[in-house]
Coordinates of C-alpha atoms in Angstrom, one line a residue:
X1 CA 35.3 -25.4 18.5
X2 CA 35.3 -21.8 17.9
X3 CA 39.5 -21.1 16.3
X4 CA 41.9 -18.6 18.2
X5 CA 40.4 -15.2 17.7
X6 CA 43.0 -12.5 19.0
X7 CA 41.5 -9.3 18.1
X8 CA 37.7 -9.6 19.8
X9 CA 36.3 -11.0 22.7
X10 CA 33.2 -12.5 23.5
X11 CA 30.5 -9.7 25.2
X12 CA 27.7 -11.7 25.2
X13 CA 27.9 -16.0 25.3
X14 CA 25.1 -17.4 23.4
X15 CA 23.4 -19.3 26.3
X16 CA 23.0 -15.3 28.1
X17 CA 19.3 -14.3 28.8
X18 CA 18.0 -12.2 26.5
X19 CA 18.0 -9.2 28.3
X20 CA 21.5 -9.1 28.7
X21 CA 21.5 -9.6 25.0
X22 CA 19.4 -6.6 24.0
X23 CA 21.5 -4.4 26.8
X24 CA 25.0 -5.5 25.4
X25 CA 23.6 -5.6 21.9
X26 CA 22.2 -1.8 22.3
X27 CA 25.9 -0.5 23.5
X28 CA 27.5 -0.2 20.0
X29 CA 26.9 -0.6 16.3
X30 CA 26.2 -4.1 15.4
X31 CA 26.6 -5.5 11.6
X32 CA 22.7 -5.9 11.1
X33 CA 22.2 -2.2 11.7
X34 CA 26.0 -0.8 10.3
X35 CA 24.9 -0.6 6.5
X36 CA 22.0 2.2 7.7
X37 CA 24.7 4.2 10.1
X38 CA 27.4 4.0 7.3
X39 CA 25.1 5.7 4.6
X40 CA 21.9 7.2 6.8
X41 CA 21.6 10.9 8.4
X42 CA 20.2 12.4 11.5
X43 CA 16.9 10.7 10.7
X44 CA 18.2 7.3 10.0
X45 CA 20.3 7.8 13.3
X46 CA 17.6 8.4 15.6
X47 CA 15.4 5.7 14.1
X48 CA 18.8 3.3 15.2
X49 CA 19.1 4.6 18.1
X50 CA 15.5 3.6 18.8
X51 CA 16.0 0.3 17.8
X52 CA 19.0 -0.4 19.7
X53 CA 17.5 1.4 23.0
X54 CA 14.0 -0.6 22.8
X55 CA 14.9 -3.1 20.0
X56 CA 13.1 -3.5 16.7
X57 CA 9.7 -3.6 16.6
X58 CA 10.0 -6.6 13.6
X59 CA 9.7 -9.9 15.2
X60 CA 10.2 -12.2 11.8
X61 CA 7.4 -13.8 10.0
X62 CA 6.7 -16.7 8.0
X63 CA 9.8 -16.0 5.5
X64 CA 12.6 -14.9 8.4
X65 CA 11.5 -18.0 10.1
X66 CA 12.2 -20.2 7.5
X67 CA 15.4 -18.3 6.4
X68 CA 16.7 -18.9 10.1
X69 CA 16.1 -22.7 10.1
X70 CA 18.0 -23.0 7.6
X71 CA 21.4 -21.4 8.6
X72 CA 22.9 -24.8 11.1
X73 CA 22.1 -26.5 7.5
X74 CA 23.7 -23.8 5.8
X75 CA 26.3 -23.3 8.3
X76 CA 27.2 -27.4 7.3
X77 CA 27.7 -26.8 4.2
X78 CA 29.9 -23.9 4.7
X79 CA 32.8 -26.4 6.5
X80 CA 32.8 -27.7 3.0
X81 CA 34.7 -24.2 1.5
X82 CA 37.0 -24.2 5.0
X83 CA 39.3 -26.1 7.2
X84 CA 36.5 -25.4 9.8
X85 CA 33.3 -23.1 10.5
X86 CA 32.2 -22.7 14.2
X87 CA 28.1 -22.0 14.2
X88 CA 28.1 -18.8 16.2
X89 CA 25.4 -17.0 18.6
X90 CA 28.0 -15.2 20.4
X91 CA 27.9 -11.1 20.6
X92 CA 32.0 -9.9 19.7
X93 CA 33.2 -7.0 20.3
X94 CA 36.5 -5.5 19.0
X95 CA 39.1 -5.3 21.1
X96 CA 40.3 -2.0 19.0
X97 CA 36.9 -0.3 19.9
X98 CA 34.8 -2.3 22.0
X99 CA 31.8 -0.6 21.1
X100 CA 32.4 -1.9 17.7
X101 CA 30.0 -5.3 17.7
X102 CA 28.6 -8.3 15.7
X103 CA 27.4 -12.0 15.8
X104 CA 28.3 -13.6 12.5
X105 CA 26.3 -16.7 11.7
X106 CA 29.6 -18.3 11.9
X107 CA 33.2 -18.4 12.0
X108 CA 35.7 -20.4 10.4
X109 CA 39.1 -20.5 10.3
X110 CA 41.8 -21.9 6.8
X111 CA 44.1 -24.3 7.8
X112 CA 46.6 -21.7 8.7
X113 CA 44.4 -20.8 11.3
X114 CA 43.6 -17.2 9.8
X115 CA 40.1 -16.0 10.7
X116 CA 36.8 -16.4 8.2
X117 CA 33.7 -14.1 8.6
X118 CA 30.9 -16.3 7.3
X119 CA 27.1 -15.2 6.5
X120 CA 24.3 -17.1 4.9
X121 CA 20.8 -16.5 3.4
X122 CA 18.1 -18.1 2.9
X123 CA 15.7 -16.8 0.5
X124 CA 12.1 -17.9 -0.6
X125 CA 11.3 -19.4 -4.0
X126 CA 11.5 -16.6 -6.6
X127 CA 14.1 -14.5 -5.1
X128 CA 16.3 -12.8 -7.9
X129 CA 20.3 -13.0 -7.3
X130 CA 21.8 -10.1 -8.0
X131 CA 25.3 -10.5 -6.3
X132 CA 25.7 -9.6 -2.9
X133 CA 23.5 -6.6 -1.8
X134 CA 25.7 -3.9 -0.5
X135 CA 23.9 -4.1 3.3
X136 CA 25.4 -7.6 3.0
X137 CA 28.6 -6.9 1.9
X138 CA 29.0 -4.1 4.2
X139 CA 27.5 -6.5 7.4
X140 CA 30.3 -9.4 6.5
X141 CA 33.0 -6.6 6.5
X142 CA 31.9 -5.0 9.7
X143 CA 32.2 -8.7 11.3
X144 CA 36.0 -9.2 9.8
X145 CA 36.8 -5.6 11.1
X146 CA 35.2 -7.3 14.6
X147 CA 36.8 -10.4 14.3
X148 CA 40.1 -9.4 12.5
X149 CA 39.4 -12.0 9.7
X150 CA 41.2 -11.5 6.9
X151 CA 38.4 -12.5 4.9
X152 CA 34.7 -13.5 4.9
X153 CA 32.2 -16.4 3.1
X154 CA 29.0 -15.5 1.7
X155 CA 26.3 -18.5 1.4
X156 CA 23.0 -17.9 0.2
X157 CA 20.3 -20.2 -1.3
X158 CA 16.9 -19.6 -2.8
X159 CA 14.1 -22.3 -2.3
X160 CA 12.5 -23.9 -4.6
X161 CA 8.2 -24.0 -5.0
X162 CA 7.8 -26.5 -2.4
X163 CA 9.7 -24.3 -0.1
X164 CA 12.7 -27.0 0.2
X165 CA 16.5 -26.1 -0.5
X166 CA 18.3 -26.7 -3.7
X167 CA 18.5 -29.8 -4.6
X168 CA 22.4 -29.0 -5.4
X169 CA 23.3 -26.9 -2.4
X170 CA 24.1 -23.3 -1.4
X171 CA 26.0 -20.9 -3.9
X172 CA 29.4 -19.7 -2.2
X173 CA 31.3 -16.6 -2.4
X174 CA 34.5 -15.9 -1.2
X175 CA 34.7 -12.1 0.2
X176 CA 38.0 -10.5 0.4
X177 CA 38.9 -7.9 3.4
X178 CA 38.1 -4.3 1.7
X179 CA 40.4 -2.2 4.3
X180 CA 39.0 0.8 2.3
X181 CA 34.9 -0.1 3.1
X182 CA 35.9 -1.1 6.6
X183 CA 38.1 1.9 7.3
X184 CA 34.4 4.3 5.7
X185 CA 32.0 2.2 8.1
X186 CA 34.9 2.7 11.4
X187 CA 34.8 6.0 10.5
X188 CA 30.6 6.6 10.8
X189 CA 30.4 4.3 13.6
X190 CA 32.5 6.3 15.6
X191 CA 31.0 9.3 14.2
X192 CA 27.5 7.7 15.3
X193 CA 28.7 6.9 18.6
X194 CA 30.3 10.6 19.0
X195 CA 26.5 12.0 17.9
X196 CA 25.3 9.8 20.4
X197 CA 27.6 10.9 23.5
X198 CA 26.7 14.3 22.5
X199 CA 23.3 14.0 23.1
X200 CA 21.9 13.4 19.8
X201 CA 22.0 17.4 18.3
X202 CA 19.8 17.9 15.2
X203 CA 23.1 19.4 13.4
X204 CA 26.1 17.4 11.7
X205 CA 29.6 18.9 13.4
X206 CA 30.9 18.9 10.0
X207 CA 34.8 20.0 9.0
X208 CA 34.6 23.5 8.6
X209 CA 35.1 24.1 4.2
X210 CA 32.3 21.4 3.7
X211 CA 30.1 23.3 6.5
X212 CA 31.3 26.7 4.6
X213 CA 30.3 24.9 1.1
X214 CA 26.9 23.4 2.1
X215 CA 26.3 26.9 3.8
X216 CA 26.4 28.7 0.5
X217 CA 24.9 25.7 -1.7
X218 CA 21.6 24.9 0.7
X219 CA 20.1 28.3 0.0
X220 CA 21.0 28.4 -3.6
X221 CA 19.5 25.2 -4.2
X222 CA 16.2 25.5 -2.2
X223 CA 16.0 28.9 -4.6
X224 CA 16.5 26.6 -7.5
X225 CA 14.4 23.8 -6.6
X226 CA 11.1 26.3 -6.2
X227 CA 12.2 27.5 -9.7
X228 CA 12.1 23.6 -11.2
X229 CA 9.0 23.2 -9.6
X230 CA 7.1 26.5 -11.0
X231 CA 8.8 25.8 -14.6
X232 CA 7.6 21.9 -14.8
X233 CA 4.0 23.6 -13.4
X234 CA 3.9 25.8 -16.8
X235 CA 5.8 23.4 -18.9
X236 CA 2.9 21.0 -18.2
X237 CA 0.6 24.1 -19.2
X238 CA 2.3 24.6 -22.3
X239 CA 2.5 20.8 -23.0
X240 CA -1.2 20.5 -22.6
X241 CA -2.1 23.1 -24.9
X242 CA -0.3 22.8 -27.5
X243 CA -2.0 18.9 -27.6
X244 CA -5.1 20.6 -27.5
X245 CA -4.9 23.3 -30.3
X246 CA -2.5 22.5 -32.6
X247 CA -3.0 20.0 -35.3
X248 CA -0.8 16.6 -35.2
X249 CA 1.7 18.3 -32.5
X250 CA 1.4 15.0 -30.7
X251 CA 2.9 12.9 -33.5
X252 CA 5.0 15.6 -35.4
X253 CA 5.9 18.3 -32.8
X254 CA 5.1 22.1 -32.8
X255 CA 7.1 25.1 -32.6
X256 CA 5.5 28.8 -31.7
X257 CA 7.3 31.7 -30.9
X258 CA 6.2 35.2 -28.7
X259 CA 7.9 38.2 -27.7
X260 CA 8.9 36.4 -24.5
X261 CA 10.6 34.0 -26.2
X262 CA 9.7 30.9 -28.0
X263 CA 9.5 26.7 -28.3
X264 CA 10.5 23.7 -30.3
X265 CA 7.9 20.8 -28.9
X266 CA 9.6 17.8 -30.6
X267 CA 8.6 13.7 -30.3
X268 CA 10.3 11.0 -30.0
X269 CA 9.3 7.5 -30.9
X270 CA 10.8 4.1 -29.1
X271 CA 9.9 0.4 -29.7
X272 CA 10.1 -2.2 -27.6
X273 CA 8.1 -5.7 -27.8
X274 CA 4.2 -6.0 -27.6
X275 CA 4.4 -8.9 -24.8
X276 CA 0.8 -9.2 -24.5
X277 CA 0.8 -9.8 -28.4
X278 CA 3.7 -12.3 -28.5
X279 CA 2.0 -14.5 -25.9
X280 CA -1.5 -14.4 -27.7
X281 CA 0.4 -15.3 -30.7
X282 CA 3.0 -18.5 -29.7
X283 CA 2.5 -19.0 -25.7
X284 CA 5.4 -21.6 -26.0
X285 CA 7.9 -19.1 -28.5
X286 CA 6.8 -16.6 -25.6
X287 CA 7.8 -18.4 -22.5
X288 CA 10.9 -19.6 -24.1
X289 CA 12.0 -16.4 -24.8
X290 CA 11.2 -15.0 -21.5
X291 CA 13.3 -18.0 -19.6
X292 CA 16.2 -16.7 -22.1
X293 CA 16.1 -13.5 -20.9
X294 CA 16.5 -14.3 -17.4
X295 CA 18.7 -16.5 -18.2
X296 CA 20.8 -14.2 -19.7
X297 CA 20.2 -12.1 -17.0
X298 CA 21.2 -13.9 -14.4
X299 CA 24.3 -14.6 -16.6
X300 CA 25.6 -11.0 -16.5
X301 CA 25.4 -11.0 -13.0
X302 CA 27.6 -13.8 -12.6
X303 CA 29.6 -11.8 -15.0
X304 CA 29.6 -9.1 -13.0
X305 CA 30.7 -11.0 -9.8
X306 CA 34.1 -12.4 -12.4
X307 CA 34.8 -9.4 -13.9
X308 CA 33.7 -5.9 -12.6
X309 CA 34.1 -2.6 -14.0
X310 CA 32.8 -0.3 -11.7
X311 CA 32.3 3.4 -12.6
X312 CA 31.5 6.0 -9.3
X313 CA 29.7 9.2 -9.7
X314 CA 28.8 11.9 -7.3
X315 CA 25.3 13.5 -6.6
X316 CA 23.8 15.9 -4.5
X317 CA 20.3 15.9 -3.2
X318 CA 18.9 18.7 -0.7
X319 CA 17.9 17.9 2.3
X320 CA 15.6 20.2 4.9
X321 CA 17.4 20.5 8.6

């Protein structure tokens, strides 16, 4: 039994024909498609768009296929974590913007009654964990904003060889409501649906001191960037020949100087670990140590996941209108 959900309503039922599916589904931005509206441009847009007009051309292979058999056994395992989870096929929509959609694998509900977004994965043997990809992350907290959850479950597996599930279950992780991520991905649906209504222009209607800012920067840097490209051309030059006619440059360096000015070629030695060597060596020493480093690998991601320190930086890259 699906729990009392008071902020969304049902657009689509799950026993609906599919072409009233694709037609409801196309209306507004849905979770699968919000992490590329949230971060894409123009491009990325009209390549949506597409998509949600005509649907995707993708119709799942081998690996999808398998992924989604798993999620009612997934979804099982997931009323382990809650009070109860609610398999969902169902399309939602917000009842703050209706156009604002999504069809979480499932929903559960604590045993106040409070609303759970939950998502699972299935992944093939060999998959890497990395902690939850940010297009998964920002999908679960697109369907809380949907369902007004006040927090979401994450359940993912990776099968073994054999292609079976772990012998020891799913791994869960508890996602708690970012309001800041969900108030960034409101804010470029709506501006995605705005583009949309407009008629799709091939121009951003951007506040007017960044249009002013990117109006002085976008010819400075296309200046620049012909500049970079000319110097790396006759840095390679210069590289080449001084390798070519001066003695030992390519252990020791070389400098030269000329009326135009003058350079300091200098080298720069690293060492890492002869792989190749180490297995020809000790096979057994080599695997061992390999299995450590994943292990230890996978162990700072875990780390990660307990305690993060995350650091934010800013960059630019040009793009041609």
């Amino acid at each position: 039994m699906i729990p009392q959900i008071t902020a969304a309503r049902i657009v689509v039922p799950e026993d609906a024909p599919r072409t009233v599916w694709m037609l409801e589904r196309g209306e507004g931005p849905t979770a699968s498609i919000i992490s590329d509206i949230a971060h894409g441009g123009i491009k990325t847009w009209r390549r949506v768009l597409e998509q949600m007009m005509n649907g995707s051309t993708f119709r799942g292979n081998r690996a999808t296929a398998a992924g989604h058999s798993r999620e009612d056994a997934l979804l099982d395992e997931a009323a382990d974590q809650l009070h109860t989870v609610t398999p969902n096929r169902a399309l939602w929509a917000s009842l703050e913007n209706d156009l604002h959609r999504a069809t979480p694998d499932g929903i559960g509900a604590n045993s106040d009654g409070s609303i759970v977004a939950v998502e699972v994965k299935s992944h093939e043997h060999g998959h890497q964990f990395t902690g939850i990809p940010r297009d998964h992350m920002e999908q679960n907290q697109w369907q809380q904003h949907v369902l007004g959850a006040v927090s979401g479950l994450y359940g993912y597996e990776i099968r073994d060889e054999d292609d079976q599930p772990p012998a020891d279950g799913a791994t869960w992780i508890d996602v708690p409501r970012d309001d800041e991520m969900i108030a960034f991905l409101v804010y470029r649906a709506n501006l995605f649906i705005a583009w949309r209504d407009a008629g799709c222009p091939d121009v951003d209607d951007l506040p007017e001191d960044v249009a002013a800012a990117l109006d002085e920067w976008a010819p400075l840097k296309r200046e620049l960037d012909a500049l970079v490209k000319a110097e790396k051309k006759a840095a390679d030059a210069l590289k080449k020949a001084i390798a070519k006619s001066m003695p030992h440059a390519e252990r020791f360096g070389a400098v030269g100087i000329r009326e135009a000015g003058g350079f300091q070629c200098s080298v720069s030695e690293t060492t890492g670990i002869d792989e190749d060597a180490f297995a020809a060596d000790s096979l057994p020493l080599y695997r061992g140590w390999v299995a450590d480093v994943a292990r230890a690998k996978e162990r700072a991601e875990l780390l990660k996941h307990d305690y993060p320190k995350v650091r934010r930086t800013a960059s630019l890259r040009f793009q041609e209108a």
